[in-house]
Every structure is written in structure tokens, then in C-alpha cells.
Amino acid sequence: MRRTVFNEDHEAFRETIRAFIEAEVVPVYDEWFAAGQAPRDFYYKLGELGIFGINVPEEFGGAGLESHKFEAVLYEETARAGVAFGGSGVHVLLALPYLKMLATDEQKKRFLPKFVSGEEMWAIAMTEPGTGSDLAGMKSTAKLSEDGTHYVLNGAKTFITGGVHADRMIVCARTSAPTAEDRRHGISLFAVDTKSEGYSVGRKLDKLGLKTSDTAELAFVDVKVPVEDLLGEENKGFYYLGHNLASERWGIAFGAYAQAKAAVRFAKQYVQDRTVFGKTVASFQNTKFELAACQAEVDAAEAVADRATEALDAGELTPAEAASAKLFCTEVAHRVIDRCLQLHGGYGFMNEYPIARLYADNRVNRIYGGTSEIMKSIIAKNMGL
């Protein structure tokens, strides 16, 4: 089936990214994997390449494009090569929408040029120990000082992707207590300088997958946050968080589809090269049937991912549609990657093979950004159930 989601500009970008990955990432990726994170200077290279500025207005050093299709190309090309760009995904996919939506002109002038260059890497801190997906239950607080010049931030966060290398962290904290009518009331967002006194990075978490992505625990002890670094209005943070969930879930859905597509590519190459009982694994009927079934699922996921991309770019992707795309694409990827690993036999269990890393990396897709169970709840509610 012919795809229509990408044009010549996207394909030219694809060629550039593919060459960059081959030259700058593949040769050193094993070192990143062993270290548990990409080196900080790699993000400067992404900045120089223009990756961080695609959706940033030109006046702040970006390309000024309003499209997620270039991000989609990145998902496909990193998956195809069996690599990842460290924790930089949250910088663009998660943090940037909040800056574009909430930052004042003064804040954009301060933040965005350094965002584009990679001089300041951004991440977002929502999840807290013991709360998980229940963001309304967060305990971190930010109290306005008596002189009104700053907030005093206290609390802790966990599972924060990009948390080790982040220079600025969008921190969600309570500025008011929840009300009896609305326990989501009272959350605000702050652009916190990670060099601030009282801000500390705890453990770099040892994850099952996404090994090159730095994920950390954070702690805040009487951190002074200037009032100029409040993003948006006080107490409206929960609304802001919900506003960007569709784009976040699109990213997970598209990334999962790209991983499934890459898994079929890895498996096809492996079974054509691997010989058992005097003939290639690809020559067995079971192998052909398994890969054919996987390809059919990938084709369906591609159609769903592409449709969601078009809707997102048009500003028409609804929360229920984003949930449906995430649920479908992540479940497809789970099945396809598992079957492709099986075709590798024992070698599929070895981290030196990209299918093994892909298997581990893919597992979190059905958890973060809202679990599959939450996606089903959203879809069912939209159905009137």
C-alpha cells in the first residue's frame, strides 16, 4: 500500500538522519548501552543538526514548522537502526508543547534559543513515588514566599526520563490544596533550573529497557523558583497536562509501530542468513507464515499511525482517538516483536542482537503515557459505556 503521509522534504530529512545515525550513533551505541545513557555532548550534535528546532518558531532559532511528521521520520529511522537518541525524546515531544503553549514572550526569549541548540536540555517531572498514574494525588508543593518573589518547592519525583542530563525541568507541584469538588485543582507547572540549591538527582534508575535513556529520581528541598519561571497560570496545571496527552500518546503509538516494523526487518534478515538442518530458516513454511502474519499486523499499525499523524497535524486528534492509536499500535508491537524474537531462537535472547534490545525497549510502551488499561477506559467512555 502506498503511503501518502510523507513528502519529498520528509524523505530528504530521512536520508540526512539515516546518514547521521550510521556515522554518529551506530559506532558508539554499544558504549552508550553499557554506560546506561547517551553522553551529554551528543545532544549538542542533535542541536547542530536542527532536530530540536523543527517545531520552534523562527524568531527563536527554529525552523518554524507545525508538523509532527519529521518526528515520525525520526521514530522510523532510529527503530530501523536499532538505536535511540538517549533521553532527548522528552525534550521535544513532551517539554516543547508546554513551552509553546504556556511560556510568555519573555520566557520564550530566555528558554527557546538554548532549547534549540541543546545548550539547555528539558524534561518534565510528573510522577511521584506511590502515585503512579494518579497525578491528582501528587504531594510535591510550591508555596509562594511572603515577599512574592519566588516559590519554595519541596517534594520528590520518580521515573523521570531525561532526569540526569536535564538543565531545566518542568516540575508539577501543588500551589493549592485540592477541593472537595475537584481533587485535580491546585497543580501548577514550573520551569525549574536544575542547578538550583536544594534540587538533587538521586538514583539513575536501572530499567529493563531503554538503557541509553537516563531515567532518574529527583528530590526538592526548599528549592527557590523565581515567580518568572511559573508556566501558565497557578492551579491550572492539571488542565495543561491533559491538553498535551494526545500528542504524547501519538508519539508512543508511532514509536511502537516503528519498532514493530523494524522487528520484521531484523527477523527477515536473520532467517535469510541463518542456516539449520542444511537450509535457511527462511525456507521453512512456519517462518514464512509467521513473518507474513507479522507484516500484516505492521501494515495495519502503519495505517493507524499515519492516520493519527495526519489528525494531529490538523489539530483534530481527539483524546479517544489518541488512546485508540496507542492501544492498538503498542499491542501490535508487543505481539510482533515477540514473534520476531522467537524466530531468532537463542540468539534473540542476546543483547548483541537488536531484536533483544527492541524487545526490552518496547515493553514500557503499554505502561507509560497511560497504561493499556487506562486507554481502554478512555475508549469505552467515548463509546458511552
Short mmCIF file of C-alpha atoms in Angstrom, two decimals:
data_model
loop_
_atom_site.label_atom_id
_atom_site.label_comp_id
_atom_site.label_asym_id
_atom_site.label_seq_id
_atom_site.Cartn_x
_atom_site.Cartn_y
_atom_site.Cartn_z
CA MET A 1 0.00 0.00 0.00
CA ARG A 2 1.35 3.39 -0.98
CA ARG A 3 1.85 5.82 1.88
CA THR A 4 0.84 9.44 1.46
CA VAL A 5 1.83 10.82 4.85
CA PHE A 6 5.36 11.90 3.80
CA ASN A 7 6.52 14.22 1.01
CA GLU A 8 9.90 14.93 -0.61
CA ASP A 9 11.03 17.14 2.28
CA HIS A 10 10.41 14.36 4.75
CA GLU A 11 12.28 11.85 2.61
CA ALA A 12 15.25 14.21 2.27
CA PHE A 13 15.23 14.57 6.04
CA ARG A 14 15.13 10.78 6.31
CA GLU A 15 18.30 10.47 4.22
CA THR A 16 20.06 13.02 6.43
CA ILE A 17 19.02 11.27 9.63
CA ARG A 18 19.96 7.83 8.32
CA ALA A 19 23.44 9.04 7.40
CA PHE A 20 23.81 10.78 10.78
CA ILE A 21 22.83 7.63 12.65
CA GLU A 22 25.28 5.50 10.69
CA ALA A 23 28.13 7.94 11.29
CA GLU A 24 27.48 9.24 14.81
CA VAL A 25 25.40 6.67 16.68
CA VAL A 26 25.85 3.11 15.43
CA PRO A 27 29.67 3.00 16.00
CA VAL A 28 29.34 4.04 19.67
CA TYR A 29 25.93 2.69 20.60
CA ASP A 30 27.29 -0.31 22.50
CA GLU A 31 29.23 2.11 24.70
CA TRP A 32 26.07 4.09 25.43
CA PHE A 33 24.22 0.88 26.21
CA ALA A 34 26.88 -0.21 28.69
CA ALA A 35 27.01 3.24 30.31
CA GLY A 36 23.23 3.42 30.64
CA GLN A 37 22.94 6.78 28.93
CA ALA A 38 24.00 8.80 25.91
CA PRO A 39 26.79 11.33 26.55
CA ARG A 40 25.72 14.90 27.16
CA ASP A 41 27.68 16.27 24.20
CA PHE A 42 25.60 14.13 21.82
CA TYR A 43 22.69 16.49 22.40
CA TYR A 44 24.75 19.38 21.07
CA LYS A 45 25.13 17.40 17.85
CA LEU A 46 21.36 16.98 17.64
CA GLY A 47 21.04 20.72 18.16
CA GLU A 48 23.51 21.43 15.37
CA LEU A 49 21.58 19.08 13.10
CA GLY A 50 18.43 21.08 13.76
CA ILE A 51 16.50 18.24 15.40
CA PHE A 52 15.40 20.31 18.38
CA GLY A 53 14.26 23.32 16.39
CA ILE A 54 11.91 21.81 13.82
CA ASN A 55 8.75 22.95 15.61
CA VAL A 56 10.24 26.06 17.23
CA PRO A 57 9.33 29.47 15.75
CA GLU A 58 11.99 31.01 13.51
CA GLU A 59 12.39 34.06 15.73
CA PHE A 60 13.86 31.79 18.40
CA GLY A 61 16.21 29.92 16.09
CA GLY A 62 13.93 27.13 14.91
CA ALA A 63 12.53 26.10 11.55
CA GLY A 64 9.03 27.27 12.42
CA LEU A 65 7.26 24.15 11.15
CA GLU A 66 3.97 22.98 12.66
CA SER A 67 4.16 19.30 11.90
CA HIS A 68 4.95 16.06 13.72
CA LYS A 69 5.91 14.25 10.52
CA PHE A 70 9.60 14.94 10.93
CA GLU A 71 9.39 13.41 14.42
CA ALA A 72 7.69 10.41 12.80
CA VAL A 73 10.65 10.01 10.45
CA LEU A 74 12.96 10.05 13.48
CA TYR A 75 10.97 7.27 15.11
CA GLU A 76 11.21 5.14 11.99
CA GLU A 77 14.91 5.71 11.40
CA THR A 78 16.09 5.15 14.97
CA ALA A 79 14.00 1.96 15.18
CA ARG A 80 15.29 0.79 11.80
CA ALA A 81 18.87 1.10 13.04
CA GLY A 82 18.10 -0.44 16.43
CA VAL A 83 19.25 2.66 18.31
CA ALA A 84 17.81 5.54 20.32
CA PHE A 85 18.79 9.16 20.84
CA GLY A 86 19.17 8.80 24.60
CA GLY A 87 16.65 10.75 26.67
CA SER A 88 16.28 13.51 24.11
CA GLY A 89 12.79 12.42 23.09
CA VAL A 90 11.15 14.08 26.08
CA HIS A 91 12.96 17.32 25.21
CA VAL A 92 10.93 17.70 22.01
CA LEU A 93 7.85 15.50 22.38
CA LEU A 94 6.96 16.33 25.98
CA ALA A 95 8.61 19.57 27.08
CA LEU A 96 8.32 21.69 23.93
CA PRO A 97 4.50 21.67 23.69
CA TYR A 98 4.28 23.18 27.18
CA LEU A 99 6.76 25.92 26.32
CA LYS A 100 4.93 26.79 23.12
CA MET A 101 1.54 26.75 24.83
CA LEU A 102 2.32 28.36 28.18
CA ALA A 103 5.53 30.39 28.04
CA THR A 104 5.27 34.17 27.93
CA ASP A 105 7.15 36.12 25.28
CA GLU A 106 9.82 36.89 27.86
CA GLN A 107 10.13 33.23 28.79
CA LYS A 108 10.34 32.12 25.17
CA LYS A 109 13.18 34.57 24.57
CA ARG A 110 15.02 33.15 27.57
CA PHE A 111 14.32 29.48 27.01
CA LEU A 112 13.84 28.59 23.35
CA PRO A 113 17.20 29.59 21.77
CA LYS A 114 19.03 27.38 24.28
CA PHE A 115 16.40 24.68 23.78
CA VAL A 116 17.09 24.63 20.04
CA SER A 117 20.87 24.49 20.39
CA GLY A 118 20.85 21.77 23.04
CA GLU A 119 22.58 24.09 25.48
CA GLU A 120 19.64 23.54 27.83
CA MET A 121 18.03 20.11 27.80
CA TRP A 122 14.49 19.90 29.15
CA ALA A 123 12.42 17.16 30.76
CA ILE A 124 9.18 17.00 32.73
CA ALA A 125 8.62 15.69 36.26
CA MET A 126 5.11 14.46 36.94
CA THR A 127 5.16 11.01 38.52
CA GLU A 128 5.78 10.66 42.24
CA PRO A 129 6.61 7.65 44.41
CA GLY A 130 3.35 5.97 45.33
CA THR A 131 1.08 7.87 42.93
CA GLY A 132 1.83 6.37 39.52
CA SER A 133 -0.82 7.45 37.01
CA ASP A 134 -2.82 9.27 39.69
CA LEU A 135 -1.39 12.72 39.05
CA ALA A 136 -4.12 14.35 41.14
CA GLY A 137 -2.61 12.59 44.13
CA MET A 138 0.78 14.33 43.89
CA LYS A 139 2.24 15.63 47.15
CA SER A 140 5.02 17.97 45.95
CA THR A 141 4.30 21.56 46.95
CA ALA A 142 5.35 25.00 45.76
CA LYS A 143 4.48 27.74 48.24
CA LEU A 144 4.72 31.41 47.35
CA SER A 145 7.18 33.32 49.53
CA GLU A 146 5.97 36.13 51.77
CA ASP A 147 7.59 38.77 49.57
CA GLY A 148 6.04 37.23 46.45
CA THR A 149 9.35 36.91 44.56
CA HIS A 150 9.65 33.14 44.45
CA TYR A 151 8.06 29.80 45.22
CA VAL A 152 9.56 27.29 47.65
CA LEU A 153 9.47 23.83 46.11
CA ASN A 154 9.52 20.63 48.17
CA GLY A 155 8.86 17.03 47.22
CA ALA A 156 10.10 14.09 45.18
CA LYS A 157 9.61 12.63 41.71
CA THR A 158 10.45 9.28 40.13
CA PHE A 159 10.68 7.63 36.69
CA ILE A 160 11.83 10.94 35.20
CA THR A 161 13.17 10.34 31.70
CA GLY A 162 15.99 12.72 30.85
CA GLY A 163 16.34 13.47 34.55
CA VAL A 164 20.10 13.04 34.74
CA HIS A 165 21.10 15.36 31.91
CA ALA A 166 18.26 17.90 32.21
CA ASP A 167 19.24 21.54 32.63
CA ARG A 168 15.63 22.67 33.01
CA MET A 169 12.86 20.57 34.48
CA ILE A 170 9.15 21.27 34.12
CA VAL A 171 8.03 20.34 37.63
CA CYS A 172 4.40 19.74 38.54
CA ALA A 173 3.63 20.72 42.12
CA ARG A 174 0.74 21.80 44.29
CA THR A 175 0.29 25.51 44.84
CA SER A 176 -3.12 24.98 46.45
CA ALA A 177 -4.89 22.13 48.18
CA PRO A 178 -7.42 20.10 46.20
CA THR A 179 -11.06 20.97 46.73
CA ALA A 180 -13.85 18.64 47.75
CA GLU A 181 -15.38 19.07 44.31
CA ASP A 182 -12.16 18.70 42.31
CA ARG A 183 -9.09 16.88 43.60
CA ARG A 184 -7.24 17.90 40.43
CA HIS A 185 -7.36 21.57 41.42
CA GLY A 186 -4.25 23.29 42.72
CA ILE A 187 -1.46 21.89 40.50
CA SER A 188 0.93 24.31 38.79
CA LEU A 189 3.88 23.96 36.42
CA PHE A 190 7.34 25.46 36.91
CA ALA A 191 10.44 25.68 34.69
CA VAL A 192 12.99 24.77 37.34
CA ASP A 193 16.72 25.35 36.90
CA THR A 194 18.33 22.03 37.86
CA LYS A 195 21.36 23.86 39.25
CA SER A 196 19.20 25.44 41.95
CA GLU A 197 20.20 24.87 45.57
CA GLY A 198 18.14 22.08 47.09
CA TYR A 199 17.48 20.38 43.74
CA SER A 200 19.10 16.96 43.59
CA VAL A 201 19.20 13.99 41.25
CA GLY A 202 19.01 10.71 43.10
CA ARG A 203 19.46 7.27 41.61
CA LYS A 204 19.82 6.79 37.88
CA LEU A 205 17.25 4.02 37.64
CA ASP A 206 18.23 0.62 36.27
CA LYS A 207 15.48 -0.18 33.78
CA LEU A 208 14.52 -3.33 31.90
CA GLY A 209 14.84 -1.49 28.59
CA LEU A 210 15.58 1.96 27.13
CA LYS A 211 19.07 1.54 28.51
CA THR A 212 20.52 4.60 26.79
CA SER A 213 17.81 6.86 28.19
CA ASP A 214 18.74 8.44 31.52
CA THR A 215 15.86 7.98 33.96
CA ALA A 216 16.16 9.26 37.49
CA GLU A 217 14.67 10.04 40.86
CA LEU A 218 14.53 13.71 41.84
CA ALA A 219 14.26 15.47 45.19
CA PHE A 220 13.45 19.09 46.02
CA VAL A 221 14.31 20.58 49.41
CA ASP A 222 13.33 24.24 49.77
CA VAL A 223 14.20 24.95 46.14
CA LYS A 224 13.63 28.62 45.32
CA VAL A 225 11.86 29.02 41.98
CA PRO A 226 11.50 32.63 40.75
CA VAL A 227 7.92 33.67 40.02
CA GLU A 228 9.14 34.44 36.50
CA ASP A 229 9.53 30.69 35.99
CA LEU A 230 5.89 29.77 36.57
CA LEU A 231 4.48 28.32 33.34
CA GLY A 232 0.92 29.39 32.64
CA GLU A 233 -1.46 30.23 35.47
CA GLU A 234 -1.42 28.95 39.01
CA ASN A 235 -3.58 25.93 39.81
CA LYS A 236 -4.35 25.08 36.17
CA GLY A 237 -1.56 22.56 35.73
CA PHE A 238 -3.79 19.50 35.53
CA TYR A 239 -5.69 21.04 32.64
CA TYR A 240 -2.41 21.81 30.86
CA LEU A 241 -1.18 18.25 31.36
CA GLY A 242 -4.36 16.84 29.86
CA HIS A 243 -4.16 19.17 26.88
CA ASN A 244 -0.90 17.62 25.66
CA LEU A 245 -1.72 13.97 26.32
CA ALA A 246 -2.94 13.39 22.75
CA SER A 247 0.42 14.34 21.22
CA GLU A 248 2.32 12.31 23.83
CA ARG A 249 0.22 9.23 23.14
CA TRP A 250 0.60 9.73 19.40
CA GLY A 251 4.37 9.65 19.88
CA ILE A 252 4.21 6.39 21.80
CA ALA A 253 1.86 4.87 19.21
CA PHE A 254 4.02 5.87 16.26
CA GLY A 255 7.20 4.80 18.01
CA ALA A 256 5.69 1.39 18.77
CA TYR A 257 4.62 0.90 15.15
CA ALA A 258 8.14 1.84 14.02
CA GLN A 259 9.61 -0.72 16.41
CA ALA A 260 7.30 -3.44 15.07
CA LYS A 261 8.31 -2.59 11.51
CA ALA A 262 11.97 -2.74 12.47
CA ALA A 263 11.47 -6.10 14.19
CA VAL A 264 10.17 -7.65 10.97
CA ARG A 265 13.19 -6.23 9.13
CA PHE A 266 15.60 -7.71 11.70
CA ALA A 267 13.87 -11.09 11.68
CA LYS A 268 13.69 -11.29 7.90
CA GLN A 269 17.39 -10.56 7.60
CA TYR A 270 18.26 -13.08 10.31
CA VAL A 271 16.22 -16.01 8.95
CA GLN A 272 17.62 -15.46 5.46
CA ASP A 273 21.17 -15.67 6.81
CA ARG A 274 20.74 -18.37 9.45
CA THR A 275 21.12 -22.00 8.34
CA VAL A 276 19.77 -25.04 10.24
CA PHE A 277 19.44 -28.65 9.10
CA GLY A 278 21.16 -27.72 5.87
CA LYS A 279 18.82 -24.91 4.79
CA THR A 280 17.95 -21.37 5.73
CA VAL A 281 15.40 -20.70 8.47
CA ALA A 282 13.55 -18.57 5.93
CA SER A 283 12.85 -21.61 3.79
CA PHE A 284 10.61 -23.25 6.40
CA GLN A 285 6.88 -22.75 5.93
CA ASN A 286 6.39 -21.79 9.58
CA THR A 287 8.89 -18.96 9.21
CA LYS A 288 7.13 -17.64 6.14
CA PHE A 289 3.73 -17.80 7.81
CA GLU A 290 4.96 -16.12 10.98
CA LEU A 291 6.61 -13.25 9.14
CA ALA A 292 3.64 -12.87 6.82
CA ALA A 293 1.30 -12.57 9.80
CA CYS A 294 3.64 -10.04 11.42
CA GLN A 295 3.82 -7.99 8.22
CA ALA A 296 0.02 -7.87 8.03
CA GLU A 297 -0.15 -6.54 11.58
CA VAL A 298 2.55 -3.96 10.84
CA ASP A 299 0.64 -2.81 7.75
CA ALA A 300 -2.46 -2.25 9.89
CA ALA A 301 -0.48 -0.42 12.58
CA GLU A 302 1.15 1.77 9.93
CA ALA A 303 -2.28 2.82 8.66
CA VAL A 304 -3.44 3.67 12.18
CA ALA A 305 -0.22 5.55 12.98
CA ASP A 306 -0.33 7.52 9.72
CA ARG A 307 -3.98 8.45 10.21
CA ALA A 308 -3.23 9.65 13.75
CA THR A 309 -0.30 11.70 12.42
CA GLU A 310 -2.48 13.47 9.87
CA ALA A 311 -5.12 14.16 12.51
CA LEU A 312 -2.53 15.51 14.95
CA ASP A 313 -1.03 17.85 12.36
CA ALA A 314 -4.53 19.09 11.52
CA GLY A 315 -5.25 19.73 15.20
CA GLU A 316 -8.05 17.16 15.11
CA LEU A 317 -6.67 14.21 17.08
CA THR A 318 -9.11 13.63 19.94
CA PRO A 319 -8.13 12.08 23.29
CA ALA A 320 -10.13 8.95 22.46
CA GLU A 321 -8.52 8.62 19.02
CA ALA A 322 -5.06 9.05 20.53
CA ALA A 323 -5.88 6.42 23.14
CA SER A 324 -7.12 4.04 20.43
CA ALA A 325 -3.98 4.53 18.34
CA LYS A 326 -1.73 4.00 21.35
CA LEU A 327 -3.60 0.89 22.46
CA PHE A 328 -3.61 -0.69 19.01
CA CYS A 329 -0.06 0.12 17.96
CA THR A 330 1.54 -0.85 21.27
CA GLU A 331 -0.34 -4.15 21.43
CA VAL A 332 0.60 -4.93 17.82
CA ALA A 333 4.24 -4.14 18.56
CA HIS A 334 4.14 -6.41 21.60
CA ARG A 335 2.91 -9.36 19.55
CA VAL A 336 5.10 -8.75 16.51
CA ILE A 337 8.36 -8.19 18.37
CA ASP A 338 7.79 -11.29 20.50
CA ARG A 339 7.22 -13.45 17.41
CA CYS A 340 10.24 -11.97 15.63
CA LEU A 341 12.44 -12.67 18.63
CA GLN A 342 11.20 -16.26 18.63
CA LEU A 343 12.41 -16.65 15.05
CA HIS A 344 15.90 -15.70 16.22
CA GLY A 345 15.98 -18.67 18.59
CA GLY A 346 18.57 -18.42 21.36
CA TYR A 347 20.34 -15.54 19.66
CA GLY A 348 17.22 -13.45 20.13
CA PHE A 349 17.92 -13.51 23.85
CA MET A 350 21.36 -11.96 23.43
CA ASN A 351 21.70 -8.19 23.81
CA GLU A 352 24.20 -8.07 20.97
CA TYR A 353 21.25 -8.62 18.63
CA PRO A 354 18.97 -5.59 18.12
CA ILE A 355 15.83 -7.70 18.47
CA ALA A 356 16.67 -8.39 22.13
CA ARG A 357 17.08 -4.71 22.91
CA LEU A 358 13.95 -3.91 20.97
CA TYR A 359 12.01 -6.48 22.97
CA ALA A 360 13.04 -4.85 26.25
CA ASP A 361 12.58 -1.29 24.99
CA ASN A 362 9.11 -1.99 23.67
CA ARG A 363 7.66 -3.30 26.93
CA VAL A 364 7.20 0.13 28.52
CA ASN A 365 5.01 1.35 25.65
CA ARG A 366 1.99 -0.32 27.21
CA ILE A 367 2.71 1.36 30.54
CA TYR A 368 3.87 4.96 30.18
CA GLY A 369 1.76 7.74 28.78
CA GLY A 370 -1.16 5.86 30.34
CA THR A 371 -1.39 2.08 30.60
CA SER A 372 -3.30 -0.04 28.10
CA GLU A 373 -5.98 -0.43 30.74
CA ILE A 374 -6.39 3.34 31.01
CA MET A 375 -6.53 3.59 27.21
CA LYS A 376 -9.39 1.07 27.21
CA SER A 377 -11.21 3.11 29.85
CA ILE A 378 -10.90 6.27 27.73
CA ILE A 379 -12.14 4.49 24.63
CA ALA A 380 -15.05 2.88 26.49
CA LYS A 381 -16.09 6.22 27.96
CA ASN A 382 -16.06 7.76 24.50
CA MET A 383 -18.32 4.92 23.36
CA GLY A 384 -20.82 5.91 26.03
CA LEU A 385 -20.09 2.84 28.16
#
